[in-house]
Amino acid sequence: MQKKRLLSGIKPTGSPHIGNYFGMMKQLVDMQGDYEVFAMVADYHALNTIQNADEMQKLTKEIVIDYLAVGLDPKKITLFKQSDITEHTELTWIFDNLVTVPFLQRAHAFKDAEAKGKEISVGVFNYPVLMAADILLYDTDVVPVGSDQKQHIEYTRDIAQKFNNVFEETFKLPTEKIIESVATVQGIDGRKMSKSYNNTIGIFDTDEEIKKKVMSIVTDSSGELPQNVYNIHKLFRNESELKPIYENLKGKYKDIKEKLAEDIINYFTPMKERREKFANNERLIKKVLKNGAKTASRIAKAKMDDVKTKIGVI
Ligand code: AMP
C-alpha cells in the first residue's frame, strides 16, 4: 500500500524551542517510518524577519542540523529547502489570482499584526498563500503542526478547492494533525511559547540556560500546584508519575522546578550529543539538502506542469 504523504516546515529563525519540538518536530520523527515525510526548511517564510545573507545562511544550516539531531533520518525522509524549489513561489503567483484581499485579511496572523499597529509587508500578508503552495505542490495528505497553524491549513484547503472549482480537480485537500496535549506548548510566562515573546526554553540550550529559564517560570501560589511548571512538566512525564512528585514536593516550588529542569536536560541530552556530531559537517548538510531538493523538485515540477496545463499556459 502506498504510504500517505506528510509535509511540515520550520522557519530558520533561531534554535528550536520545546513548542516547536513537541508541536511539530517530534511528530515528524515519530511518523517517519509510516509516512512519506517531507521536512522543509521554510527560508522564504523566514525572509520576513531574517534580512541578512550571512545570518540566513547560518540559521539555515543550523536548522538542518537540528532536524537531524532530533532524529530525522535523511535516508528515510526528504529534507529540503523551500527556496531550492522555485515552483513554490511560482504556484503562489497563480493562487494569488484566485484569492481575494478580504479572504487574506481574515487571517489571524494578519489581524494580530494589524491590531498591534505593525508595518505589514506584502510577504506577511501573502504568507498563507505561499504556505498553501508549499503543501499542495506535493499532494500532501497530512500536515503535523501546532494549533497556531490550524487556520493556515484551512486556508490551504480553501485555496485548493477554489482552484479545483475554477479549473479542474488538481489538488488533494490536506488535513492538519494537531495533537491535543501539545497543541499549544506554554512558555515560561504562561503564554504560548514563541520566539517572538522571548519566553522559550530551547531544546539545545545549555544545562545552565535550561536551569535558569525553568527557575524563572512564573508561578502562582494560589492553586493546588504551580500550574505553569506543571504544564511544561506534563510534556516530559505522564501525569501518574507527576502526581506523587508534586504531592511530595507540595509548596516547594524551587525543588519542583529543579526536578523539571533535570527532566528537560535528561530528555534533550542525547539529541544535543548527536547535534555536536553533525555540527560543522558542511558536507553532510550540503548532501542532505541536495538529495532532498532532487526528490522534491521532481514532484513539484510534475505538479506544476499539470497546473500550467490546466490554466492554459502550456
Ligand atoms: P515556526 O517557528 O513558526 O516555524 O513553527 C514551526 C512549528 O512549530 C509549527 O508547526 C508551529 O505550529 C509549531 N509551534 C510553534 N510554537 C508552538 C507552541 N508553543 N506549541 C506547539 N507548537 C508550536
mmCIF file with all atom_site columns, N, CA and C in Angstrom, residues 229-285:
data_model
loop_
_atom_site.group_PDB
_atom_site.id
_atom_site.type_symbol
_atom_site.label_atom_id
_atom_site.label_alt_id
_atom_site.label_comp_id
_atom_site.label_asym_id
_atom_site.label_entity_id
_atom_site.label_seq_id
_atom_site.pdbx_PDB_ins_code
_atom_site.Cartn_x
_atom_site.Cartn_y
_atom_site.Cartn_z
_atom_site.occupancy
_atom_site.B_iso_or_equiv
_atom_site.pdbx_formal_charge
_atom_site.auth_seq_id
_atom_site.auth_comp_id
_atom_site.auth_asym_id
_atom_site.auth_atom_id
_atom_site.pdbx_PDB_model_num
ATOM 1   N N  . VAL A 1 229 ? 4.440  25.472 35.758 1.00 0.00 ? 229 VAL A N  1
ATOM 2   C CA . VAL A 1 229 ? 5.530  24.487 35.822 1.00 0.00 ? 229 VAL A CA 1
ATOM 3   C C  . VAL A 1 229 ? 4.972  23.125 35.411 1.00 0.00 ? 229 VAL A C  1
ATOM 4   N N  . TYR A 1 230 ? 3.820  22.802 35.982 1.00 0.00 ? 230 TYR A N  1
ATOM 5   C CA . TYR A 1 230 ? 3.195  21.508 35.721 1.00 0.00 ? 230 TYR A CA 1
ATOM 6   C C  . TYR A 1 230 ? 2.884  21.319 34.228 1.00 0.00 ? 230 TYR A C  1
ATOM 7   N N  . ASN A 1 231 ? 2.374  22.375 33.612 1.00 0.00 ? 231 ASN A N  1
ATOM 8   C CA . ASN A 1 231 ? 2.000  22.259 32.192 1.00 0.00 ? 231 ASN A CA 1
ATOM 9   C C  . ASN A 1 231 ? 3.202  21.908 31.323 1.00 0.00 ? 231 ASN A C  1
ATOM 10  N N  . ILE A 1 232 ? 4.363  22.417 31.660 1.00 0.00 ? 232 ILE A N  1
ATOM 11  C CA . ILE A 1 232 ? 5.562  22.062 30.889 1.00 0.00 ? 232 ILE A CA 1
ATOM 12  C C  . ILE A 1 232 ? 6.032  20.664 31.296 1.00 0.00 ? 232 ILE A C  1
ATOM 13  N N  . HIS A 1 233 ? 5.942  20.378 32.582 1.00 0.00 ? 233 HIS A N  1
ATOM 14  C CA . HIS A 1 233 ? 6.400  19.076 33.085 1.00 0.00 ? 233 HIS A CA 1
ATOM 15  C C  . HIS A 1 233 ? 5.641  17.909 32.445 1.00 0.00 ? 233 HIS A C  1
ATOM 16  N N  . LYS A 1 234 ? 4.351  18.145 32.166 1.00 0.00 ? 234 LYS A N  1
ATOM 17  C CA . LYS A 1 234 ? 3.497  17.106 31.563 1.00 0.00 ? 234 LYS A CA 1
ATOM 18  C C  . LYS A 1 234 ? 4.034  16.611 30.221 1.00 0.00 ? 234 LYS A C  1
ATOM 19  N N  . LEU A 1 235 ? 4.856  17.439 29.587 1.00 0.00 ? 235 LEU A N  1
ATOM 20  C CA . LEU A 1 235 ? 5.404  17.034 28.283 1.00 0.00 ? 235 LEU A CA 1
ATOM 21  C C  . LEU A 1 235 ? 6.472  15.955 28.455 1.00 0.00 ? 235 LEU A C  1
ATOM 22  N N  . PHE A 1 236 ? 7.034  15.884 29.653 1.00 0.00 ? 236 PHE A N  1
ATOM 23  C CA . PHE A 1 236 ? 8.189  15.004 29.855 1.00 0.00 ? 236 PHE A CA 1
ATOM 24  C C  . PHE A 1 236 ? 7.879  13.764 30.686 1.00 0.00 ? 236 PHE A C  1
ATOM 25  N N  . ARG A 1 237 ? 6.797  13.800 31.434 1.00 0.00 ? 237 ARG A N  1
ATOM 26  C CA . ARG A 1 237 ? 6.408  12.632 32.241 1.00 0.00 ? 237 ARG A CA 1
ATOM 27  C C  . ARG A 1 237 ? 4.895  12.512 32.218 1.00 0.00 ? 237 ARG A C  1
ATOM 28  N N  . ASN A 1 238 ? 4.402  11.276 32.304 1.00 0.00 ? 238 ASN A N  1
ATOM 29  C CA . ASN A 1 238 ? 2.944  11.181 32.322 1.00 0.00 ? 238 ASN A CA 1
ATOM 30  C C  . ASN A 1 238 ? 2.405  11.580 33.706 1.00 0.00 ? 238 ASN A C  1
ATOM 31  N N  . GLU A 1 239 ? 1.119  11.890 33.705 1.00 0.00 ? 239 GLU A N  1
ATOM 32  C CA . GLU A 1 239 ? 0.563  12.511 34.903 1.00 0.00 ? 239 GLU A CA 1
ATOM 33  C C  . GLU A 1 239 ? 0.575  11.582 36.120 1.00 0.00 ? 239 GLU A C  1
ATOM 34  N N  . SER A 1 240 ? 0.518  10.247 35.888 1.00 0.00 ? 240 SER A N  1
ATOM 35  C CA . SER A 1 240 ? 0.550  9.338  37.032 1.00 0.00 ? 240 SER A CA 1
ATOM 36  C C  . SER A 1 240 ? 1.935  9.370  37.704 1.00 0.00 ? 240 SER A C  1
ATOM 37  N N  . GLU A 1 241 ? 2.961  9.664  36.932 1.00 0.00 ? 241 GLU A N  1
ATOM 38  C CA . GLU A 1 241 ? 4.304  9.799  37.526 1.00 0.00 ? 241 GLU A CA 1
ATOM 39  C C  . GLU A 1 241 ? 4.442  11.147 38.228 1.00 0.00 ? 241 GLU A C  1
ATOM 40  N N  . LEU A 1 242 ? 3.807  12.158 37.629 1.00 0.00 ? 242 LEU A N  1
ATOM 41  C CA . LEU A 1 242 ? 3.981  13.518 38.160 1.00 0.00 ? 242 LEU A CA 1
ATOM 42  C C  . LEU A 1 242 ? 3.247  13.729 39.478 1.00 0.00 ? 242 LEU A C  1
ATOM 43  N N  . LYS A 1 243 ? 2.081  13.098 39.599 1.00 0.00 ? 243 LYS A N  1
ATOM 44  C CA . LYS A 1 243 ? 1.228  13.339 40.771 1.00 0.00 ? 243 LYS A CA 1
ATOM 45  C C  . LYS A 1 243 ? 1.976  13.159 42.096 1.00 0.00 ? 243 LYS A C  1
ATOM 46  N N  . PRO A 1 244 ? 2.612  11.956 42.301 1.00 0.00 ? 244 PRO A N  1
ATOM 47  C CA . PRO A 1 244 ? 3.329  11.791 43.572 1.00 0.00 ? 244 PRO A CA 1
ATOM 48  C C  . PRO A 1 244 ? 4.480  12.778 43.753 1.00 0.00 ? 244 PRO A C  1
ATOM 49  N N  . ILE A 1 245 ? 5.144  13.128 42.662 1.00 0.00 ? 245 ILE A N  1
ATOM 50  C CA . ILE A 1 245 ? 6.257  14.091 42.768 1.00 0.00 ? 245 ILE A CA 1
ATOM 51  C C  . ILE A 1 245 ? 5.721  15.434 43.276 1.00 0.00 ? 245 ILE A C  1
ATOM 52  N N  . TYR A 1 246 ? 4.613  15.877 42.683 1.00 0.00 ? 246 TYR A N  1
ATOM 53  C CA . TYR A 1 246 ? 4.060  17.177 43.078 1.00 0.00 ? 246 TYR A CA 1
ATOM 54  C C  . TYR A 1 246 ? 3.441  17.119 44.479 1.00 0.00 ? 246 TYR A C  1
ATOM 55  N N  . GLU A 1 247 ? 2.930  15.937 44.863 1.00 0.00 ? 247 GLU A N  1
ATOM 56  C CA . GLU A 1 247 ? 2.384  15.823 46.223 1.00 0.00 ? 247 GLU A CA 1
ATOM 57  C C  . GLU A 1 247 ? 3.498  15.877 47.255 1.00 0.00 ? 247 GLU A C  1
ATOM 58  N N  . ASN A 1 248 ? 4.574  15.109 46.978 1.00 0.00 ? 248 ASN A N  1
ATOM 59  C CA . ASN A 1 248 ? 5.714  15.096 47.916 1.00 0.00 ? 248 ASN A CA 1
ATOM 60  C C  . ASN A 1 248 ? 6.358  16.459 48.064 1.00 0.00 ? 248 ASN A C  1
ATOM 61  N N  . LEU A 1 249 ? 6.386  17.187 46.975 1.00 0.00 ? 249 LEU A N  1
ATOM 62  C CA . LEU A 1 249 ? 7.093  18.481 46.998 1.00 0.00 ? 249 LEU A CA 1
ATOM 63  C C  . LEU A 1 249 ? 6.124  19.658 47.089 1.00 0.00 ? 249 LEU A C  1
ATOM 64  N N  . LYS A 1 250 ? 4.935  19.390 47.602 1.00 0.00 ? 250 LYS A N  1
ATOM 65  C CA . LYS A 1 250 ? 3.900  20.438 47.649 1.00 0.00 ? 250 LYS A CA 1
ATOM 66  C C  . LYS A 1 250 ? 4.428  21.730 48.304 1.00 0.00 ? 250 LYS A C  1
ATOM 67  N N  . GLY A 1 251 ? 4.251  22.833 47.630 1.00 0.00 ? 251 GLY A N  1
ATOM 68  C CA . GLY A 1 251 ? 4.675  24.133 48.175 1.00 0.00 ? 251 GLY A CA 1
ATOM 69  C C  . GLY A 1 251 ? 6.155  24.434 47.964 1.00 0.00 ? 251 GLY A C  1
ATOM 70  N N  . LYS A 1 252 ? 6.935  23.399 47.610 1.00 0.00 ? 252 LYS A N  1
ATOM 71  C CA . LYS A 1 252 ? 8.388  23.618 47.445 1.00 0.00 ? 252 LYS A CA 1
ATOM 72  C C  . LYS A 1 252 ? 8.686  23.883 45.962 1.00 0.00 ? 252 LYS A C  1
ATOM 73  N N  . TYR A 1 253 ? 8.381  25.083 45.564 1.00 0.00 ? 253 TYR A N  1
ATOM 74  C CA . TYR A 1 253 ? 8.475  25.406 44.131 1.00 0.00 ? 253 TYR A CA 1
ATOM 75  C C  . TYR A 1 253 ? 9.886  25.262 43.587 1.00 0.00 ? 253 TYR A C  1
ATOM 76  N N  . LYS A 1 254 ? 10.865 25.615 44.419 1.00 0.00 ? 254 LYS A N  1
ATOM 77  C CA . LYS A 1 254 ? 12.249 25.552 43.932 1.00 0.00 ? 254 LYS A CA 1
ATOM 78  C C  . LYS A 1 254 ? 12.610 24.091 43.619 1.00 0.00 ? 254 LYS A C  1
ATOM 79  N N  . ASP A 1 255 ? 12.229 23.196 44.518 1.00 0.00 ? 255 ASP A N  1
ATOM 80  C CA . ASP A 1 255 ? 12.551 21.764 44.314 1.00 0.00 ? 255 ASP A CA 1
ATOM 81  C C  . ASP A 1 255 ? 11.823 21.212 43.086 1.00 0.00 ? 255 ASP A C  1
ATOM 82  N N  . ILE A 1 256 ? 10.570 21.638 42.949 1.00 0.00 ? 256 ILE A N  1
ATOM 83  C CA . ILE A 1 256 ? 9.787  21.157 41.798 1.00 0.00 ? 256 ILE A CA 1
ATOM 84  C C  . ILE A 1 256 ? 10.439 21.629 40.501 1.00 0.00 ? 256 ILE A C  1
ATOM 85  N N  . LYS A 1 257 ? 10.846 22.883 40.498 1.00 0.00 ? 257 LYS A N  1
ATOM 86  C CA . LYS A 1 257 ? 11.482 23.426 39.294 1.00 0.00 ? 257 LYS A CA 1
ATOM 87  C C  . LYS A 1 257 ? 12.807 22.713 39.005 1.00 0.00 ? 257 LYS A C  1
ATOM 88  N N  . GLU A 1 258 ? 13.532 22.393 40.066 1.00 0.00 ? 258 GLU A N  1
ATOM 89  C CA . GLU A 1 258 ? 14.803 21.666 39.852 1.00 0.00 ? 258 GLU A CA 1
ATOM 90  C C  . GLU A 1 258 ? 14.538 20.311 39.204 1.00 0.00 ? 258 GLU A C  1
ATOM 91  N N  . LYS A 1 259 ? 13.456 19.684 39.634 1.00 0.00 ? 259 LYS A N  1
ATOM 92  C CA . LYS A 1 259 ? 13.089 18.375 39.063 1.00 0.00 ? 259 LYS A CA 1
ATOM 93  C C  . LYS A 1 259 ? 12.739 18.536 37.572 1.00 0.00 ? 259 LYS A C  1
ATOM 94  N N  . LEU A 1 260 ? 11.974 19.596 37.284 1.00 0.00 ? 260 LEU A N  1
ATOM 95  C CA . LEU A 1 260 ? 11.597 19.831 35.880 1.00 0.00 ? 260 LEU A CA 1
ATOM 96  C C  . LEU A 1 260 ? 12.846 20.092 35.029 1.00 0.00 ? 260 LEU A C  1
ATOM 97  N N  . ALA A 1 261 ? 13.744 20.929 35.547 1.00 0.00 ? 261 ALA A N  1
ATOM 98  C CA . ALA A 1 261 ? 14.963 21.237 34.783 1.00 0.00 ? 261 ALA A CA 1
ATOM 99  C C  . ALA A 1 261 ? 15.742 19.948 34.511 1.00 0.00 ? 261 ALA A C  1
ATOM 100 N N  . GLU A 1 262 ? 15.817 19.097 35.526 1.00 0.00 ? 262 GLU A N  1
ATOM 101 C CA . GLU A 1 262 ? 16.551 17.825 35.372 1.00 0.00 ? 262 GLU A CA 1
ATOM 102 C C  . GLU A 1 262 ? 15.893 16.955 34.286 1.00 0.00 ? 262 GLU A C  1
ATOM 103 N N  . ASP A 1 263 ? 14.563 16.931 34.300 1.00 0.00 ? 263 ASP A N  1
ATOM 104 C CA . ASP A 1 263 ? 13.849 16.102 33.307 1.00 0.00 ? 263 ASP A CA 1
ATOM 105 C C  . ASP A 1 263 ? 14.051 16.644 31.885 1.00 0.00 ? 263 ASP A C  1
ATOM 106 N N  . ILE A 1 264 ? 14.032 17.967 31.758 1.00 0.00 ? 264 ILE A N  1
ATOM 107 C CA . ILE A 1 264 ? 14.236 18.557 30.422 1.00 0.00 ? 264 ILE A CA 1
ATOM 108 C C  . ILE A 1 264 ? 15.657 18.238 29.949 1.00 0.00 ? 264 ILE A C  1
ATOM 109 N N  . ILE A 1 265 ? 16.608 18.444 30.831 1.00 0.00 ? 265 ILE A N  1
ATOM 110 C CA . ILE A 1 265 ? 18.021 18.206 30.463 1.00 0.00 ? 265 ILE A CA 1
ATOM 111 C C  . ILE A 1 265 ? 18.218 16.744 30.054 1.00 0.00 ? 265 ILE A C  1
ATOM 112 N N  . ASN A 1 266 ? 17.687 15.830 30.852 1.00 0.00 ? 266 ASN A N  1
ATOM 113 C CA . ASN A 1 266 ? 17.859 14.396 30.522 1.00 0.00 ? 266 ASN A CA 1
ATOM 114 C C  . ASN A 1 266 ? 17.224 14.044 29.185 1.00 0.00 ? 266 ASN A C  1
ATOM 115 N N  . TYR A 1 267 ? 16.071 14.649 28.922 1.00 0.00 ? 267 TYR A N  1
ATOM 116 C CA . TYR A 1 267 ? 15.351 14.325 27.684 1.00 0.00 ? 267 TYR A CA 1
ATOM 117 C C  . TYR A 1 267 ? 16.147 14.764 26.453 1.00 0.00 ? 267 TYR A C  1
ATOM 118 N N  . PHE A 1 268 ? 16.708 15.958 26.517 1.00 0.00 ? 268 PHE A N  1
ATOM 119 C CA . PHE A 1 268 ? 17.348 16.505 25.306 1.00 0.00 ? 268 PHE A CA 1
ATOM 120 C C  . PHE A 1 268 ? 18.851 16.219 25.200 1.00 0.00 ? 268 PHE A C  1
ATOM 121 N N  . THR A 1 269 ? 19.459 15.682 26.269 1.00 0.00 ? 269 THR A N  1
ATOM 122 C CA . THR A 1 269 ? 20.911 15.449 26.208 1.00 0.00 ? 269 THR A CA 1
ATOM 123 C C  . THR A 1 269 ? 21.332 14.552 25.034 1.00 0.00 ? 269 THR A C  1
ATOM 124 N N  . PRO A 1 270 ? 20.664 13.409 24.781 1.00 0.00 ? 270 PRO A N  1
ATOM 125 C CA . PRO A 1 270 ? 21.096 12.583 23.636 1.00 0.00 ? 270 PRO A CA 1
ATOM 126 C C  . PRO A 1 270 ? 21.015 13.349 22.304 1.00 0.00 ? 270 PRO A C  1
ATOM 127 N N  . MET A 1 271 ? 20.014 14.214 22.170 1.00 0.00 ? 271 MET A N  1
ATOM 128 C CA . MET A 1 271 ? 19.883 14.986 20.918 1.00 0.00 ? 271 MET A CA 1
ATOM 129 C C  . MET A 1 271 ? 20.990 16.026 20.817 1.00 0.00 ? 271 MET A C  1
ATOM 130 N N  . LYS A 1 272 ? 21.332 16.616 21.978 1.00 0.00 ? 272 LYS A N  1
ATOM 131 C CA . LYS A 1 272 ? 22.434 17.597 21.998 1.00 0.00 ? 272 LYS A CA 1
ATOM 132 C C  . LYS A 1 272 ? 23.731 16.930 21.591 1.00 0.00 ? 272 LYS A C  1
ATOM 133 N N  . GLU A 1 273 ? 23.931 15.707 22.087 1.00 0.00 ? 273 GLU A N  1
ATOM 134 C CA . GLU A 1 273 ? 25.171 14.993 21.745 1.00 0.00 ? 273 GLU A CA 1
ATOM 135 C C  . GLU A 1 273 ? 25.225 14.682 20.257 1.00 0.00 ? 273 GLU A C  1
ATOM 136 N N  . ARG A 1 274 ? 24.056 14.276 19.730 1.00 0.00 ? 274 ARG A N  1
ATOM 137 C CA . ARG A 1 274 ? 24.002 13.986 18.300 1.00 0.00 ? 274 ARG A CA 1
ATOM 138 C C  . ARG A 1 274 ? 24.251 15.266 17.494 1.00 0.00 ? 274 ARG A C  1
ATOM 139 N N  . ARG A 1 275 ? 23.727 16.353 18.005 1.00 0.00 ? 275 ARG A N  1
ATOM 140 C CA . ARG A 1 275 ? 23.899 17.629 17.302 1.00 0.00 ? 275 ARG A CA 1
ATOM 141 C C  . ARG A 1 275 ? 25.373 18.005 17.195 1.00 0.00 ? 275 ARG A C  1
ATOM 142 N N  . GLU A 1 276 ? 26.100 17.762 18.271 1.00 0.00 ? 276 GLU A N  1
ATOM 143 C CA . GLU A 1 276 ? 27.535 18.087 18.250 1.00 0.00 ? 276 GLU A CA 1
ATOM 144 C C  . GLU A 1 276 ? 28.267 17.291 17.186 1.00 0.00 ? 276 GLU A C  1
ATOM 145 N N  . LYS A 1 277 ? 27.820 16.063 16.988 1.00 0.00 ? 277 LYS A N  1
ATOM 146 C CA . LYS A 1 277 ? 28.462 15.212 15.960 1.00 0.00 ? 277 LYS A CA 1
ATOM 147 C C  . LYS A 1 277 ? 28.233 15.774 14.552 1.00 0.00 ? 277 LYS A C  1
ATOM 148 N N  . PHE A 1 278 ? 27.018 16.319 14.327 1.00 0.00 ? 278 PHE A N  1
ATOM 149 C CA . PHE A 1 278 ? 26.685 16.805 12.980 1.00 0.00 ? 278 PHE A CA 1
ATOM 150 C C  . PHE A 1 278 ? 27.170 18.226 12.712 1.00 0.00 ? 278 PHE A C  1
ATOM 151 N N  . ALA A 1 279 ? 27.276 19.015 13.794 1.00 0.00 ? 279 ALA A N  1
ATOM 152 C CA . ALA A 1 279 ? 27.598 20.436 13.612 1.00 0.00 ? 279 ALA A CA 1
ATOM 153 C C  . ALA A 1 279 ? 28.920 20.563 12.868 1.00 0.00 ? 279 ALA A C  1
ATOM 154 N N  . ASN A 1 280 ? 29.020 21.561 12.048 1.00 0.00 ? 280 ASN A N  1
ATOM 155 C CA . ASN A 1 280 ? 30.237 21.810 11.238 1.00 0.00 ? 280 ASN A CA 1
ATOM 156 C C  . ASN A 1 280 ? 30.469 20.791 10.133 1.00 0.00 ? 280 ASN A C  1
ATOM 157 N N  . ASN A 1 281 ? 29.584 19.819 9.995  1.00 0.00 ? 281 ASN A N  1
ATOM 158 C CA . ASN A 1 281 ? 29.752 18.857 8.903  1.00 0.00 ? 281 ASN A CA 1
ATOM 159 C C  . ASN A 1 281 ? 29.069 19.429 7.646  1.00 0.00 ? 281 ASN A C  1
ATOM 160 N N  . GLU A 1 282 ? 29.768 20.389 7.056  1.00 0.00 ? 282 GLU A N  1
ATOM 161 C CA . GLU A 1 282 ? 29.210 21.106 5.894  1.00 0.00 ? 282 GLU A CA 1
ATOM 162 C C  . GLU A 1 282 ? 28.850 20.145 4.766  1.00 0.00 ? 282 GLU A C  1
ATOM 163 N N  . ARG A 1 283 ? 29.706 19.128 4.610  1.00 0.00 ? 283 ARG A N  1
ATOM 164 C CA . ARG A 1 283 ? 29.477 18.180 3.503  1.00 0.00 ? 283 ARG A CA 1
ATOM 165 C C  . ARG A 1 283 ? 28.151 17.452 3.667  1.00 0.00 ? 283 ARG A C  1
ATOM 166 N N  . LEU A 1 284 ? 27.912 17.039 4.906  1.00 0.00 ? 284 LEU A N  1
ATOM 167 C CA . LEU A 1 284 ? 26.666 16.311 5.180  1.00 0.00 ? 284 LEU A CA 1
ATOM 168 C C  . LEU A 1 284 ? 25.446 17.215 4.918  1.00 0.00 ? 284 LEU A C  1
ATOM 169 N N  . ILE A 1 285 ? 25.529 18.447 5.406  1.00 0.00 ? 285 ILE A N  1
ATOM 170 C CA . ILE A 1 285 ? 24.395 19.372 5.241  1.00 0.00 ? 285 ILE A CA 1
ATOM 171 C C  . ILE A 1 285 ? 24.110 19.585 3.744  1.00 0.00 ? 285 ILE A C  1
#
